[in-house]
Tab-separated table of N, CA and C in Angstrom:
chain	number	residue	atom	x	y	z
A	256	UNK	N	-45.819	16.793	50.537
A	256	UNK	CA	-45.752	16.509	49.017
A	256	UNK	C	-46.055	17.814	48.228
A	257	UNK	N	-45.148	18.440	47.437
A	257	UNK	CA	-45.348	19.608	46.614
A	257	UNK	C	-46.499	19.308	45.542
A	258	UNK	N	-47.072	20.348	45.252
A	258	UNK	CA	-48.227	20.124	44.269
A	258	UNK	C	-47.838	19.540	42.880
A	259	UNK	N	-46.690	20.105	42.483
A	259	UNK	CA	-46.256	19.536	41.037
A	259	UNK	C	-45.790	18.087	41.428
A	260	UNK	N	-45.351	17.797	42.377
A	260	UNK	CA	-44.743	16.245	42.697
A	260	UNK	C	-46.116	15.441	42.591
A	261	UNK	N	-47.249	15.956	43.350
A	261	UNK	CA	-48.388	15.183	43.355
A	261	UNK	C	-49.080	14.966	41.826
A	262	UNK	N	-49.057	16.035	41.278
A	262	UNK	CA	-49.477	16.069	39.745
A	262	UNK	C	-48.778	14.929	39.029
A	263	UNK	N	-47.471	14.846	39.067
A	263	UNK	CA	-46.698	13.892	38.383
A	263	UNK	C	-46.923	12.414	38.944
A	264	UNK	N	-46.891	12.438	40.233
A	264	UNK	CA	-46.816	11.059	40.775
A	264	UNK	C	-48.030	10.488	40.472
A	265	UNK	N	-49.243	10.969	40.491
A	265	UNK	CA	-50.451	10.593	40.000
A	265	UNK	C	-50.442	10.072	38.935
A	266	UNK	N	-49.929	10.924	38.001
A	266	UNK	CA	-49.794	10.433	36.368
A	266	UNK	C	-48.998	9.198	36.132
A	267	UNK	N	-47.790	9.109	36.975
A	267	UNK	CA	-46.831	7.806	36.991
A	267	UNK	C	-47.593	6.593	37.227
A	268	UNK	N	-48.600	6.538	37.959
A	268	UNK	CA	-49.220	5.246	38.288
A	268	UNK	C	-49.961	4.603	37.024
A	269	UNK	N	-50.349	5.200	36.151
A	269	UNK	CA	-50.868	5.016	34.769
A	269	UNK	C	-49.908	4.255	33.753
A	270	UNK	N	-50.052	2.960	33.681
A	270	UNK	CA	-49.060	2.173	32.948
A	270	UNK	C	-49.646	1.172	31.912
A	271	UNK	N	-49.027	0.561	31.055
A	271	UNK	CA	-49.638	-0.259	30.054
A	271	UNK	C	-50.128	-1.437	30.949
A	272	UNK	N	-49.627	-1.747	32.165
A	272	UNK	CA	-50.086	-2.970	32.870
A	272	UNK	C	-51.407	-2.622	33.481
A	273	UNK	N	-51.642	-1.376	33.904
A	273	UNK	CA	-52.593	-0.821	34.746
A	273	UNK	C	-52.941	0.689	34.301
A	274	UNK	N	-53.648	0.647	33.281
A	274	UNK	CA	-54.285	1.803	32.663
A	274	UNK	C	-55.546	2.568	33.382
A	275	UNK	N	-56.194	1.738	34.143
A	275	UNK	CA	-57.493	2.385	34.579
A	275	UNK	C	-57.386	2.208	36.095
A	276	UNK	N	-57.797	3.237	36.952
A	276	UNK	CA	-57.442	3.231	38.298
A	276	UNK	C	-58.869	3.791	38.997
A	277	UNK	N	-59.532	3.145	39.983
A	277	UNK	CA	-60.435	3.383	40.908
A	277	UNK	C	-60.311	4.703	41.894
A	278	UNK	N	-61.182	5.565	42.229
A	278	UNK	CA	-61.115	6.484	43.134
A	278	UNK	C	-60.421	5.780	44.543
A	279	UNK	N	-60.835	4.573	44.820
A	279	UNK	CA	-60.358	3.983	46.099
A	279	UNK	C	-58.813	3.360	45.874
A	280	UNK	N	-58.724	2.918	44.770
A	280	UNK	CA	-57.166	2.522	44.415
A	280	UNK	C	-56.192	3.700	44.579
A	281	UNK	N	-56.615	4.829	44.039
A	281	UNK	CA	-55.731	5.860	44.011
A	281	UNK	C	-55.641	6.521	45.440
A	282	UNK	N	-56.616	6.744	46.244
A	282	UNK	CA	-56.593	7.033	47.656
A	282	UNK	C	-55.883	6.220	48.295
A	283	UNK	N	-55.975	4.732	48.350
A	283	UNK	CA	-54.875	3.723	48.878
A	283	UNK	C	-53.586	3.724	48.534
A	284	UNK	N	-53.244	3.987	47.279
A	284	UNK	CA	-51.834	4.241	46.802
A	284	UNK	C	-51.107	5.429	47.430
A	285	UNK	N	-52.000	6.420	47.352
A	285	UNK	CA	-51.057	7.784	47.889
A	285	UNK	C	-51.313	8.121	49.295
A	286	UNK	N	-52.383	7.221	50.008
A	286	UNK	CA	-52.840	7.577	51.365
A	286	UNK	C	-53.433	8.998	51.514
A	287	UNK	N	-54.062	9.241	50.585
A	287	UNK	CA	-54.907	10.703	50.706
A	287	UNK	C	-56.233	10.377	51.304
A	288	UNK	N	-56.792	11.404	51.748
A	288	UNK	CA	-58.118	11.353	52.374
A	288	UNK	C	-59.163	11.398	51.400
A	289	UNK	N	-60.411	10.880	51.634
A	289	UNK	CA	-61.289	10.984	50.336
A	289	UNK	C	-61.490	12.315	49.697
A	290	UNK	N	-61.612	13.353	50.594
A	290	UNK	CA	-61.907	14.657	49.969
A	290	UNK	C	-60.645	14.977	49.190
A	291	UNK	N	-59.610	14.824	49.684
A	291	UNK	CA	-58.321	15.210	48.964
A	291	UNK	C	-58.141	14.409	47.575
A	292	UNK	N	-58.461	13.064	47.656
A	292	UNK	CA	-58.538	12.259	46.468
A	292	UNK	C	-59.492	12.966	45.509
A	293	UNK	N	-60.674	13.042	45.747
A	293	UNK	CA	-61.539	13.652	44.722
A	293	UNK	C	-61.045	15.084	44.289
A	294	UNK	N	-60.743	15.855	45.050
A	294	UNK	CA	-60.194	17.100	44.805
A	294	UNK	C	-58.876	17.099	43.720
A	295	UNK	N	-58.032	16.284	43.896
A	295	UNK	CA	-56.869	16.070	42.937
A	295	UNK	C	-57.359	15.438	41.793
A	296	UNK	N	-58.265	14.492	41.941
A	296	UNK	CA	-58.750	14.117	40.447
A	296	UNK	C	-59.478	14.902	39.667
A	297	UNK	N	-60.380	15.677	40.320
A	297	UNK	CA	-61.230	16.870	39.577
A	297	UNK	C	-60.183	17.653	38.912
A	298	UNK	N	-59.426	18.290	39.827
A	298	UNK	CA	-58.308	19.113	39.140
A	298	UNK	C	-57.477	18.678	37.840
A	299	UNK	N	-57.062	17.270	37.970
A	299	UNK	CA	-56.495	16.679	36.848
A	299	UNK	C	-57.298	16.493	35.782
A	300	UNK	N	-58.748	16.308	35.904
A	300	UNK	CA	-59.646	16.103	34.868
A	300	UNK	C	-59.897	17.306	34.306
A	301	UNK	N	-60.088	18.253	35.118
A	301	UNK	CA	-60.338	19.691	34.609
A	301	UNK	C	-59.245	20.290	33.675
A	302	UNK	N	-57.952	19.794	33.858
A	302	UNK	CA	-57.004	20.170	33.205
A	302	UNK	C	-56.676	19.179	32.060
A	303	UNK	N	-57.620	18.210	31.953
A	303	UNK	CA	-57.542	17.133	30.951
A	303	UNK	C	-56.154	16.236	31.031
A	304	UNK	N	-55.527	16.173	32.007
A	304	UNK	CA	-54.350	15.330	32.398
A	304	UNK	C	-55.037	13.815	32.489
A	305	UNK	N	-56.255	13.876	33.266
A	305	UNK	CA	-56.847	12.748	33.416
A	305	UNK	C	-58.308	12.614	32.961
A	306	UNK	N	-58.889	11.647	32.623
A	306	UNK	CA	-60.317	11.354	32.027
A	306	UNK	C	-61.004	10.430	32.867
A	307	UNK	N	-62.395	10.464	33.111
A	307	UNK	CA	-63.063	9.653	33.819
A	307	UNK	C	-63.721	8.651	32.629
A	308	UNK	N	-63.645	7.509	33.048
A	308	UNK	CA	-64.265	6.290	32.026
A	308	UNK	C	-65.007	5.455	33.076
A	309	UNK	N	-66.301	5.325	33.163
A	309	UNK	CA	-67.289	4.507	33.983
A	309	UNK	C	-66.749	5.024	35.351
A	310	UNK	N	-66.278	4.022	36.028
A	310	UNK	CA	-66.048	4.079	37.514
A	310	UNK	C	-64.231	4.214	37.719
A	311	UNK	N	-63.998	4.496	36.509
A	311	UNK	CA	-62.200	4.581	36.603
A	311	UNK	C	-61.832	5.922	35.913
A	312	UNK	N	-60.391	6.103	36.207
A	312	UNK	CA	-59.974	7.206	35.823
A	312	UNK	C	-58.568	6.776	34.847
A	313	UNK	N	-58.298	7.634	33.872
A	313	UNK	CA	-57.274	6.994	33.036
A	313	UNK	C	-56.574	8.213	32.399
A	314	UNK	N	-55.484	8.293	31.780
A	314	UNK	CA	-54.808	9.328	31.275
A	314	UNK	C	-55.746	10.183	30.201
A	315	UNK	N	-55.784	11.484	30.225
A	315	UNK	CA	-56.574	12.193	29.499
A	315	UNK	C	-56.022	12.646	28.162
A	316	UNK	N	-56.886	13.608	27.597
A	316	UNK	CA	-56.551	14.059	26.138
A	316	UNK	C	-55.522	14.998	26.161
A	317	UNK	N	-54.996	15.472	27.246
A	317	UNK	CA	-53.817	16.435	27.186
A	317	UNK	C	-52.613	15.802	26.998
A	318	UNK	N	-52.645	14.433	27.393
A	318	UNK	CA	-51.537	13.649	27.053
A	318	UNK	C	-51.198	13.335	25.573
A	319	UNK	N	-52.605	13.106	24.929
A	319	UNK	CA	-52.343	12.730	23.648
A	319	UNK	C	-51.886	13.921	22.823
A	320	UNK	N	-52.205	15.308	23.289
A	320	UNK	CA	-51.895	16.467	22.557
A	320	UNK	C	-50.324	16.574	22.801
A	321	UNK	N	-49.890	16.240	23.903
A	321	UNK	CA	-48.535	16.534	24.317
A	321	UNK	C	-47.529	15.486	23.393
A	322	UNK	N	-48.241	14.246	23.241
A	322	UNK	CA	-47.473	13.304	22.342
A	322	UNK	C	-47.490	13.854	20.863
A	323	UNK	N	-48.482	14.379	20.457
A	323	UNK	CA	-48.673	14.864	19.003
A	323	UNK	C	-47.641	15.969	18.816
A	324	UNK	N	-47.626	16.865	19.726
A	324	UNK	CA	-46.522	18.143	19.771
A	324	UNK	C	-45.270	17.516	19.661
A	325	UNK	N	-44.843	16.650	20.479
A	325	UNK	CA	-43.467	16.002	20.441
A	325	UNK	C	-43.240	15.343	19.102
A	326	UNK	N	-44.251	14.485	18.591
A	326	UNK	CA	-44.028	13.907	17.237
A	326	UNK	C	-43.801	14.839	16.231
A	327	UNK	N	-44.521	16.105	16.100
A	327	UNK	CA	-44.258	17.178	15.202
A	327	UNK	C	-43.114	17.890	15.377
A	328	UNK	N	-42.552	18.362	16.659
A	328	UNK	CA	-41.790	19.301	16.895
A	328	UNK	C	-40.373	18.929	17.486
A	329	UNK	N	-40.310	17.555	18.042
A	329	UNK	CA	-39.116	17.292	18.424
A	329	UNK	C	-37.896	17.227	17.495
A	330	UNK	N	-36.842	18.127	17.601
A	330	UNK	CA	-35.882	18.303	16.688
A	330	UNK	C	-35.321	16.941	16.271
A	331	UNK	N	-34.830	15.960	17.484
A	331	UNK	CA	-34.204	14.688	16.977
A	331	UNK	C	-35.149	13.891	16.137
A	332	UNK	N	-36.477	13.794	16.429
A	332	UNK	CA	-37.381	13.011	15.708
A	332	UNK	C	-37.578	13.595	14.196
A	333	UNK	N	-37.404	14.885	14.108
A	333	UNK	CA	-37.517	15.506	12.800
A	333	UNK	C	-36.244	15.138	11.989
A	334	UNK	N	-35.114	15.357	12.685
A	334	UNK	CA	-33.849	14.925	11.892
A	334	UNK	C	-33.663	13.505	11.457
A	335	UNK	N	-34.205	12.657	12.296
A	335	UNK	CA	-33.826	11.123	12.199
A	335	UNK	C	-35.001	10.460	11.224
A	336	UNK	N	-36.075	11.203	11.102
A	336	UNK	CA	-37.178	10.379	10.513
A	336	UNK	C	-36.774	9.771	9.007
A	337	UNK	N	-36.146	10.475	8.184
A	337	UNK	CA	-35.800	10.000	7.063
A	337	UNK	C	-34.837	8.913	6.843
A	338	UNK	N	-33.717	8.918	7.945
A	338	UNK	CA	-32.829	7.873	8.163
A	338	UNK	C	-33.248	6.836	8.569
A	339	UNK	N	-34.276	6.817	9.712
A	339	UNK	CA	-35.063	5.659	10.088
A	339	UNK	C	-35.896	4.998	8.989
A	340	UNK	N	-36.415	5.833	8.210
A	340	UNK	CA	-37.348	5.274	6.960
A	340	UNK	C	-36.335	4.524	5.900
A	341	UNK	N	-35.245	5.181	5.768
A	341	UNK	CA	-34.330	4.619	4.827
A	341	UNK	C	-33.640	3.340	5.299
A	342	UNK	N	-33.472	3.284	6.531
A	342	UNK	CA	-32.782	1.984	6.883
A	342	UNK	C	-33.797	0.818	6.963
A	343	UNK	N	-34.926	1.310	7.290
A	343	UNK	CA	-36.104	0.223	7.403
A	343	UNK	C	-36.351	-0.093	5.954
A	344	UNK	N	-36.327	0.516	4.885
A	344	UNK	CA	-36.650	0.107	3.545
A	344	UNK	C	-35.557	-0.524	2.852
A	345	UNK	N	-34.503	-0.287	3.222
A	345	UNK	CA	-33.138	-0.931	2.582
A	345	UNK	C	-32.990	-2.194	3.131
A	346	UNK	N	-33.073	-2.217	4.498
A	346	UNK	CA	-32.720	-3.676	5.160
A	346	UNK	C	-33.920	-4.598	5.406
A	347	UNK	N	-35.305	-3.909	5.425
A	347	UNK	CA	-36.324	-4.583	5.544
A	347	UNK	C	-36.437	-5.146	7.120
A	348	UNK	N	-36.090	-4.078	7.973
A	348	UNK	CA	-36.068	-4.629	9.314
A	348	UNK	C	-36.524	-3.513	10.232
A	349	UNK	N	-36.941	-3.887	11.459
A	349	UNK	CA	-37.439	-2.835	12.581
A	349	UNK	C	-36.406	-1.956	12.737
A	350	UNK	N	-36.755	-0.737	12.947
A	350	UNK	CA	-35.940	0.358	13.354
A	350	UNK	C	-36.484	1.160	14.458
A	351	UNK	N	-35.520	1.409	15.601
A	351	UNK	CA	-35.991	2.282	16.733
A	351	UNK	C	-34.911	3.257	16.861
A	352	UNK	N	-35.558	4.347	17.606
A	352	UNK	CA	-34.669	5.298	18.100
A	352	UNK	C	-34.983	5.618	19.537
A	353	UNK	N	-33.880	5.752	20.260
A	353	UNK	CA	-34.006	5.828	21.817
A	353	UNK	C	-33.409	6.911	22.197
A	354	UNK	N	-33.773	7.587	23.282
A	354	UNK	CA	-33.144	8.797	23.868
A	354	UNK	C	-33.100	8.760	25.314
A	355	UNK	N	-32.043	9.269	26.070
A	355	UNK	CA	-31.672	9.268	27.625
A	355	UNK	C	-32.343	10.568	27.955
A	356	UNK	N	-33.356	10.471	28.926
A	356	UNK	CA	-33.898	11.531	29.514
A	356	UNK	C	-33.428	11.256	31.145
A	357	UNK	N	-32.491	12.070	31.675
A	357	UNK	CA	-32.090	11.798	33.079
A	357	UNK	C	-31.374	10.384	33.105
A	358	UNK	N	-31.936	9.647	34.034
A	358	UNK	CA	-31.458	8.334	34.097
A	358	UNK	C	-32.428	7.183	33.460
A	359	UNK	N	-33.355	7.842	32.493
A	359	UNK	CA	-34.285	6.884	31.851
A	359	UNK	C	-33.870	6.906	30.345
A	360	UNK	N	-33.896	5.826	29.619
A	360	UNK	CA	-34.012	5.643	28.341
A	360	UNK	C	-35.317	5.168	27.530
A	361	UNK	N	-35.776	6.106	26.827
A	361	UNK	CA	-36.876	5.770	26.362
A	361	UNK	C	-37.182	5.581	24.776
A	362	UNK	N	-37.765	4.788	24.138
A	362	UNK	CA	-38.099	4.715	22.895
A	362	UNK	C	-38.663	5.875	22.343
A	363	UNK	N	-38.109	6.720	21.404
A	363	UNK	CA	-39.016	7.860	20.752
A	363	UNK	C	-39.638	7.614	19.578
A	364	UNK	N	-39.043	6.741	18.801
A	364	UNK	CA	-39.653	6.334	17.539
A	364	UNK	C	-39.452	4.775	17.322
A	365	UNK	N	-40.253	4.028	16.511
A	365	UNK	CA	-39.974	2.870	15.990
A	365	UNK	C	-40.912	2.668	14.633
A	366	UNK	N	-40.128	2.100	13.818
A	366	UNK	CA	-40.968	1.741	12.457
A	366	UNK	C	-40.768	0.097	12.303
A	367	UNK	N	-41.744	-0.488	11.935
A	367	UNK	CA	-41.844	-1.892	11.948
A	367	UNK	C	-41.258	-2.268	10.508
A	368	UNK	N	-40.636	-3.502	10.474
A	368	UNK	CA	-40.348	-4.146	9.127
A	368	UNK	C	-41.284	-5.097	8.780
A	369	UNK	N	-41.090	-5.655	7.655
A	369	UNK	CA	-42.166	-6.402	7.300
A	369	UNK	C	-42.397	-7.675	7.887
A	370	UNK	N	-41.418	-8.259	8.645
A	370	UNK	CA	-41.703	-9.453	9.271
A	370	UNK	C	-41.555	-8.968	10.769
A	371	UNK	N	-42.171	-8.044	11.053
A	371	UNK	CA	-41.888	-7.525	12.368
A	371	UNK	C	-42.695	-8.420	13.519
A	372	UNK	N	-42.108	-8.774	14.585
A	372	UNK	CA	-42.432	-9.361	15.774
A	372	UNK	C	-43.141	-8.305	16.841
A	373	UNK	N	-43.840	-8.976	17.627
A	373	UNK	CA	-44.337	-8.114	18.729
A	373	UNK	C	-43.272	-7.259	19.581
A	374	UNK	N	-43.146	-6.181	19.274
A	374	UNK	CA	-42.020	-5.345	19.922
A	374	UNK	C	-42.369	-4.784	21.078
A	375	UNK	N	-41.594	-5.244	22.272
A	375	UNK	CA	-41.995	-5.174	23.451
A	375	UNK	C	-41.593	-3.639	23.833
A	376	UNK	N	-40.528	-3.095	23.293
A	376	UNK	CA	-40.139	-1.912	23.716
A	376	UNK	C	-40.434	-0.795	22.346
A	377	UNK	N	-41.831	-0.490	22.236
A	377	UNK	CA	-42.020	0.439	21.316
A	377	UNK	C	-42.178	1.722	21.888
A	378	UNK	N	-42.610	2.816	21.065
A	378	UNK	CA	-42.568	4.173	21.334
A	378	UNK	C	-43.230	4.498	22.741
A	379	UNK	N	-42.401	5.055	23.509
A	379	UNK	CA	-42.875	5.666	24.883
A	379	UNK	C	-42.669	4.532	25.738
A	380	UNK	N	-41.865	3.688	25.659
A	380	UNK	CA	-41.521	2.566	26.783
A	380	UNK	C	-40.361	2.918	26.934
A	381	UNK	N	-40.192	2.924	28.684
A	381	UNK	CA	-38.909	3.013	29.479
A	381	UNK	C	-37.985	1.685	29.116
A	382	UNK	N	-36.795	1.805	28.579
A	382	UNK	CA	-35.971	0.570	28.379
A	382	UNK	C	-35.110	0.592	29.734
A	383	UNK	N	-34.864	-0.896	30.150
A	383	UNK	CA	-33.849	-1.134	30.859
A	383	UNK	C	-32.585	-0.330	30.988
A	384	UNK	N	-32.073	0.104	31.868
A	384	UNK	CA	-30.935	1.026	31.913
A	384	UNK	C	-29.615	0.249	31.403
A	385	UNK	N	-29.522	-0.932	31.940
A	385	UNK	CA	-28.250	-1.775	31.686
A	385	UNK	C	-28.547	-2.942	30.670
A	386	UNK	N	-29.591	-3.027	29.861
A	386	UNK	CA	-29.656	-4.221	29.026
A	386	UNK	C	-30.463	-3.813	27.791
A	387	UNK	N	-30.122	-4.389	26.616
A	387	UNK	CA	-30.905	-4.101	25.288
A	387	UNK	C	-29.943	-3.457	24.536
A	388	UNK	N	-29.886	-3.502	23.206
A	388	UNK	CA	-29.099	-2.842	22.325
A	388	UNK	C	-29.161	-1.244	22.362
A	389	UNK	N	-30.418	-0.755	22.492
A	389	UNK	CA	-30.591	0.594	22.547
A	389	UNK	C	-29.783	1.326	23.706
A	390	UNK	N	-30.145	0.765	24.839
A	390	UNK	CA	-29.454	1.293	26.037
A	390	UNK	C	-28.059	0.984	26.044
A	391	UNK	N	-27.496	-0.057	25.481
A	391	UNK	CA	-26.074	-0.204	25.577
A	391	UNK	C	-25.189	0.760	24.726
A	392	UNK	N	-25.998	0.938	23.434
A	392	UNK	CA	-25.361	2.097	22.446
A	392	UNK	C	-25.351	3.487	23.046
A	393	UNK	N	-26.466	3.879	23.748
A	393	UNK	CA	-26.492	5.136	24.515
A	393	UNK	C	-25.551	5.086	25.606
A	394	UNK	N	-25.483	4.226	26.391
A	394	UNK	CA	-24.493	4.309	27.580
A	394	UNK	C	-23.015	4.173	27.078
A	395	UNK	N	-22.824	3.423	25.929
A	395	UNK	CA	-21.404	3.381	25.657
A	395	UNK	C	-20.909	4.637	24.995
A	396	UNK	N	-21.876	5.639	24.488
A	396	UNK	CA	-21.390	6.833	23.957
A	396	UNK	C	-21.282	7.919	24.848
A	397	UNK	N	-21.604	7.609	26.251
A	397	UNK	CA	-21.511	8.701	27.445
A	397	UNK	C	-20.025	8.930	27.709
A	398	UNK	N	-19.618	10.050	28.175
A	398	UNK	CA	-18.211	10.303	28.512
A	398	UNK	C	-18.195	10.183	29.983
């Protein structure tokens, strides 16, 4: 497995459902040796991609910094912010923006309305490719 693939695959295991992993769980998940697991975790912690919390590992501060950069600099978010806010205020509804990255559709912005329900597909959540309004709108616009 190439080094960059290992970096990304380790980051991919951290989800909403399981945000914390032990060394043993990571070692078992990737079939790494114990020294290899500790080395990879140390490298990811040194780069702030991961952080240690008690006996667990979680996503690190660098991920938060990346998110802040995207929120501030993403051209689509910048151009759509006023539009999303205007729709939200005018119709008092939840408004979301989703983008397609490769074969993934991800919610990139969400503004809650006054009677907002618990939105399952908020910012940063990968949407099902073939279901949901956002996914269907994006897929219908593809040539």
